[in-house]
Coordinates of C-alpha atoms in Angstrom, one line a residue:
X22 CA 85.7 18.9 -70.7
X23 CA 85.7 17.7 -67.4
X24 CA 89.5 18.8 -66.7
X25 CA 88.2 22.4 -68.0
X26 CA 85.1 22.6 -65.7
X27 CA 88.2 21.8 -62.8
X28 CA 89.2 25.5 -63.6
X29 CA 85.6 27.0 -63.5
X30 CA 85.7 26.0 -60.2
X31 CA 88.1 29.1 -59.1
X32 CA 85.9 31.4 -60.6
X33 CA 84.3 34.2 -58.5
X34 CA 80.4 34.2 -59.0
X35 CA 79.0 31.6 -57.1
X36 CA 76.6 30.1 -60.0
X37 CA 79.3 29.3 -62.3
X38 CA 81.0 27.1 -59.7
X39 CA 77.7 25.0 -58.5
X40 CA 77.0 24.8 -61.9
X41 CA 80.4 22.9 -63.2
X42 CA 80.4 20.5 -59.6
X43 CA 76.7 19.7 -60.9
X44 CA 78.3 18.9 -64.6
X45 CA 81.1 17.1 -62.6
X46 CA 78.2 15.0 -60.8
X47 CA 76.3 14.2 -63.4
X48 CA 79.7 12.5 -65.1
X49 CA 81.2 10.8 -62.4
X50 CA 84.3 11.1 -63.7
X51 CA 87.0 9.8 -61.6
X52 CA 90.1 9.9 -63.6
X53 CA 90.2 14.1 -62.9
X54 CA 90.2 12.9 -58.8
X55 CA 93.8 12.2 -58.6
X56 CA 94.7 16.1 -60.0
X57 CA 91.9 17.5 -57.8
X58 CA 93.2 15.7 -54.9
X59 CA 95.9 17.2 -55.3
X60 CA 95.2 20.6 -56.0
X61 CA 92.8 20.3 -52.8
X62 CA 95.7 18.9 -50.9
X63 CA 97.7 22.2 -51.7
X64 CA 95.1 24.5 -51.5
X65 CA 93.7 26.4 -49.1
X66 CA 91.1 28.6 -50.0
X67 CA 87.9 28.2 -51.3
X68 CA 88.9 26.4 -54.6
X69 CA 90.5 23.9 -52.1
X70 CA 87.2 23.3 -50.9
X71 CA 85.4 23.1 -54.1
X72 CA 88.1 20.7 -55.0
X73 CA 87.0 18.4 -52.2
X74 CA 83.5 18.6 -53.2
X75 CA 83.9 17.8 -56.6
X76 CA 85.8 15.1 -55.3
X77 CA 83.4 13.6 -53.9
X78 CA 81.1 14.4 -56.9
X79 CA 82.4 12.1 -58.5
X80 CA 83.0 8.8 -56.3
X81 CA 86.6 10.0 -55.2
X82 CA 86.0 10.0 -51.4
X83 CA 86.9 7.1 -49.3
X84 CA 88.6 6.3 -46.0
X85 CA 92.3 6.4 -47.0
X86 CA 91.4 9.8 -48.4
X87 CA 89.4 11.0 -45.4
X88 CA 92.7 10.4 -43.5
X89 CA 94.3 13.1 -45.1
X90 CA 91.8 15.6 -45.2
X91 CA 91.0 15.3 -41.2
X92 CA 93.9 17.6 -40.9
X93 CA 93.3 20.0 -43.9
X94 CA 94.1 23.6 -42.8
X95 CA 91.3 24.4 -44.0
X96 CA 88.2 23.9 -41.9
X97 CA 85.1 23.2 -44.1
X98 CA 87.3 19.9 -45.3
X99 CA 87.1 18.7 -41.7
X100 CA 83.8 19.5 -41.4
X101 CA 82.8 17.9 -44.4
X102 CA 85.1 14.8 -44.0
X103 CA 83.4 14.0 -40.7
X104 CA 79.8 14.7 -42.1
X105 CA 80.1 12.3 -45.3
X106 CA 81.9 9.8 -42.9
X107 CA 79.2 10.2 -40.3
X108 CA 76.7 9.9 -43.2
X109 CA 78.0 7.1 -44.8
X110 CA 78.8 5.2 -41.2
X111 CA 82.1 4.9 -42.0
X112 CA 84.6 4.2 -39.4
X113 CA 88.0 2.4 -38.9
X114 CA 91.1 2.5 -36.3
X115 CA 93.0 5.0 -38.0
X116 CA 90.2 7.6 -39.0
X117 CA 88.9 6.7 -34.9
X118 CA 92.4 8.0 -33.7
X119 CA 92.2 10.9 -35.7
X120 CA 88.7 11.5 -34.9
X121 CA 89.7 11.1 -30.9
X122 CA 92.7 13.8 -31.6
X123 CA 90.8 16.1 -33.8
X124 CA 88.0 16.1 -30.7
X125 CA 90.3 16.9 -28.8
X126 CA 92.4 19.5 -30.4
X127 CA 90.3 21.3 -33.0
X128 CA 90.1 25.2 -32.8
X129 CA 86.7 25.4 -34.8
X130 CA 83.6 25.3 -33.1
X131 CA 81.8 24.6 -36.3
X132 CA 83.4 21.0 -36.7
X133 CA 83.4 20.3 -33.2
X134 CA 80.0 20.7 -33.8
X135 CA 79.9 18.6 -37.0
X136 CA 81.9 15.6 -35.2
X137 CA 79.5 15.8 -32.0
X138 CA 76.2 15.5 -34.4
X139 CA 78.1 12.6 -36.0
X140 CA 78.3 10.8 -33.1
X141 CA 75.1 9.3 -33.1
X142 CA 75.5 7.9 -36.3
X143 CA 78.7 5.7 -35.8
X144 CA 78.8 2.9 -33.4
X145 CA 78.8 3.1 -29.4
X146 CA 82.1 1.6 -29.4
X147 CA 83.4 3.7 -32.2
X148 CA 81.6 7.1 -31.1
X149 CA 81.8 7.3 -27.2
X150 CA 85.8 7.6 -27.1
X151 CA 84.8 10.6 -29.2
X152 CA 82.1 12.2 -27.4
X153 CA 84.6 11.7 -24.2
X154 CA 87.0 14.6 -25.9
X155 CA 84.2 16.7 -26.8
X156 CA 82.3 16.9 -23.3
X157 CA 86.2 17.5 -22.0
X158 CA 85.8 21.1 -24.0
X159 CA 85.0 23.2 -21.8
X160 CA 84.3 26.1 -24.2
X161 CA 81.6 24.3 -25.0
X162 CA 79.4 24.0 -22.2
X163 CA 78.0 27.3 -23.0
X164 CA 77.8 26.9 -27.1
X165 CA 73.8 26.7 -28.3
X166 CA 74.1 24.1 -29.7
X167 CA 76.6 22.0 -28.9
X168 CA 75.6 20.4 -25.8
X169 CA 72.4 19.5 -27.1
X170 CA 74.2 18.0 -29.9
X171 CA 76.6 15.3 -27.8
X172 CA 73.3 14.6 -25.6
X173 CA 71.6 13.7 -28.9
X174 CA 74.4 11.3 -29.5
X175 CA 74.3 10.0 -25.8
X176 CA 70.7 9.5 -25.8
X177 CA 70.2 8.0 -29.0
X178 CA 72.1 5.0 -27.3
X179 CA 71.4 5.3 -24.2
X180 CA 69.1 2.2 -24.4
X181 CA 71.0 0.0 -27.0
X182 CA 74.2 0.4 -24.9
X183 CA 73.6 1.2 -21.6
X184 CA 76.9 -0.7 -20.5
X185 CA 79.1 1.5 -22.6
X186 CA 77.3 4.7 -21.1
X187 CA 78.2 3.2 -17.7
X188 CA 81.4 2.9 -18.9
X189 CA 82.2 6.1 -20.3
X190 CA 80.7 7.6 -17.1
X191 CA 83.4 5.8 -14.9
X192 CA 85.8 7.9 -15.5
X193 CA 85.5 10.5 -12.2
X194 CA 86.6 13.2 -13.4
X195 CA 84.5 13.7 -16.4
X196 CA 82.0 14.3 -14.1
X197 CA 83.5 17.2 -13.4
X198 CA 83.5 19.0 -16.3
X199 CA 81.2 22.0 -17.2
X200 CA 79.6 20.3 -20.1
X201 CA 78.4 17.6 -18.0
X202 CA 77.5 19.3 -14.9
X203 CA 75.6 22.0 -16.6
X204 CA 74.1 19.8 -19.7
X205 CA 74.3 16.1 -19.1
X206 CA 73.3 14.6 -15.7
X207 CA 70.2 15.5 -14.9
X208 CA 69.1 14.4 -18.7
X209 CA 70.6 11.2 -17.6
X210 CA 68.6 10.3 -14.8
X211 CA 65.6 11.4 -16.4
X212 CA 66.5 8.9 -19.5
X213 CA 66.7 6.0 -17.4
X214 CA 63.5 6.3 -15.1
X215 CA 61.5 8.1 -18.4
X216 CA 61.2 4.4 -20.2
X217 CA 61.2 2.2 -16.9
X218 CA 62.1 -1.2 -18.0
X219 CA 64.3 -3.4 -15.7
X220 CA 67.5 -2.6 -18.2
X221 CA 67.2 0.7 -17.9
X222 CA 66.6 1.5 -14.1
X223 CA 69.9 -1.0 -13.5
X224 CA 71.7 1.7 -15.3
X225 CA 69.9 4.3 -13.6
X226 CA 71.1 2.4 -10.1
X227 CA 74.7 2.0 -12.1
X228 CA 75.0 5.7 -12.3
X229 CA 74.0 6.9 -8.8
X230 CA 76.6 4.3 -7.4
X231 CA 79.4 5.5 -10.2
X232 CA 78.6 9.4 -9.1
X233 CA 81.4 10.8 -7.4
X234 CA 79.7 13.1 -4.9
X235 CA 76.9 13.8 -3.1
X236 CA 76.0 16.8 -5.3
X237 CA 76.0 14.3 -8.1
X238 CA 73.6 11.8 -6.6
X239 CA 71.4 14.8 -6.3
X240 CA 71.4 15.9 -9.9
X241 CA 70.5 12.4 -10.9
X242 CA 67.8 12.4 -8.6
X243 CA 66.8 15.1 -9.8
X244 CA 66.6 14.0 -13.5
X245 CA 65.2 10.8 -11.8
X246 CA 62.3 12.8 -10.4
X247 CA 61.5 14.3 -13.4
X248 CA 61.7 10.7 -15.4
X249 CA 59.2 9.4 -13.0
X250 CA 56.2 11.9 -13.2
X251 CA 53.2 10.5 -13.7
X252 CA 53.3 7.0 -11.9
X253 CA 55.6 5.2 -9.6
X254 CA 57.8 2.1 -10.9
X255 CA 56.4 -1.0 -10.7
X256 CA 58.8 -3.8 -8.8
X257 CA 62.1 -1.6 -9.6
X258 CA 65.2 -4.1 -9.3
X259 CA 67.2 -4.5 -6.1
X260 CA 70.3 -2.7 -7.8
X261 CA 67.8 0.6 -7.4
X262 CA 66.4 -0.3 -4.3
X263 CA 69.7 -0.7 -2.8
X264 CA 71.3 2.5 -4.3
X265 CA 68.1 4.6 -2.9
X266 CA 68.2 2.7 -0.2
X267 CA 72.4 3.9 0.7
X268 CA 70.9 7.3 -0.2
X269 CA 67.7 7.6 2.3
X270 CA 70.5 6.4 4.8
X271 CA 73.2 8.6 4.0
X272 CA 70.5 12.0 3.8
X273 CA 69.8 13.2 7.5
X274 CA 65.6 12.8 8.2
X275 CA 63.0 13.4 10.3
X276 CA 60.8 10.8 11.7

């Protein structure tokens, strides 16, 4: 029965377990979810998690749920809350608060990983308060992965919503951080001159004005510079011209 295959999932050899969530899968049997839910929600082992997969198994998950297991002790459940709600596209206030917190607070590198990949698959709006936190992380900046991860995110809307990336980058003092210095703006600049279309080089022109030092100019150049090998732009707009233009005047030159 499916409340007996609930017990096969404590047992040791790994076959026996993938074997009864594939039975539970095949039924779809939601009346067992509310006893695994809670067994999952007092567990903390393995079984916990094998709980939370048969949940899903068989059509248990949803938000209100998700709400809950964001702050699981155990940290496969927050990684695989965030990856079916990132696969599904799901999103609302609640889970985007504790999203924002977990970003901001969670110990694993694993899901901080998990929640940075997710990024690029909610909303701009939804995401970007999100990605903030994690580029904050400073024991980040040197992870293999991770960087690449929240750029993936950034760049994947970095033409659909250039506004909120100027936005997110107004905040000073996230330029600051590791992850961004090391990581971030130079891929920036080279986004925005790479496709040259009016849209993007105003953003390009937005984030050389919103760079907080001189140093920072220079990395975007620099990313710039990269974006534009191969030919020059073709009538860039005056936002540009002006913001290379403060640039040429503020860099001492010879004749």
């Amino acid at each position: 029965t499916s409340s007996e295959l609930i017990n096969v999932l404590k047992h040791p050899n790994k076959w026996h377990r993938q074997t009864a969530q594939r039975l539970l899968a095949d039924r779809r049997d939601k009346s067992i979810v509310p006893r695994l839910t809670s067994l999952m929600m007092k567990g903390k082992g393995q079984f916990a998690l094998e709980c939370f997969w048969a949940i899903n198994h068989c059509g248990g998950f949803n938000p209100h749920l998700a709400e809950h297991t964001l702050t699981h002790s155990h940290p496969f459940i927050r990684h695989w809350t965030i990856r079916l709600l990132g696969d599904d596209h799901t999103m609302t206030p609640i889970l985007r608060a504790k999203l924002i917190a977990l970003a901001k607070n969670e110990p694993n590198a694993e899901v901080r990983s998990c929640l940075a990949a997710s990024c690029k698959r909610w909303t701009a709006k939804d995401s970007f308060p999100i990605l903030a936190a994690l580029i904050r992380r400073d024991e980040d900046a040197n992870d293999k992965h991770i960087p690449l991860l929240l750029w993936w995110a950034i760049e994947n809307k970095a033409v659909s919503d250039g506004a909120q990336v100027a936005k997110l980058l107004a905040d000073k003092s996230l330029w600051q951080t590791p992850m961004m210095q090391s990581h971030l703006v130079k891929r920036l600049g080279q986004r925005f001159t790479a496709e040259r279309t009016a849209a993007n080089l105003k953003t390009a022109a937005k984030l050389l004005a919103l760079a907080p030092t001189d140093a920072d100019r220079d990395q975007l150049v620099t990313g710039m510079e990269e974006g534009l090998r191969g030919n020059a732009v073709q009538n860039p707009p005056k936002a540009l011209l002006a913001e290379t233009a403060k640039l040429w005047e503020s860099r001492p030159h010879t004749p």
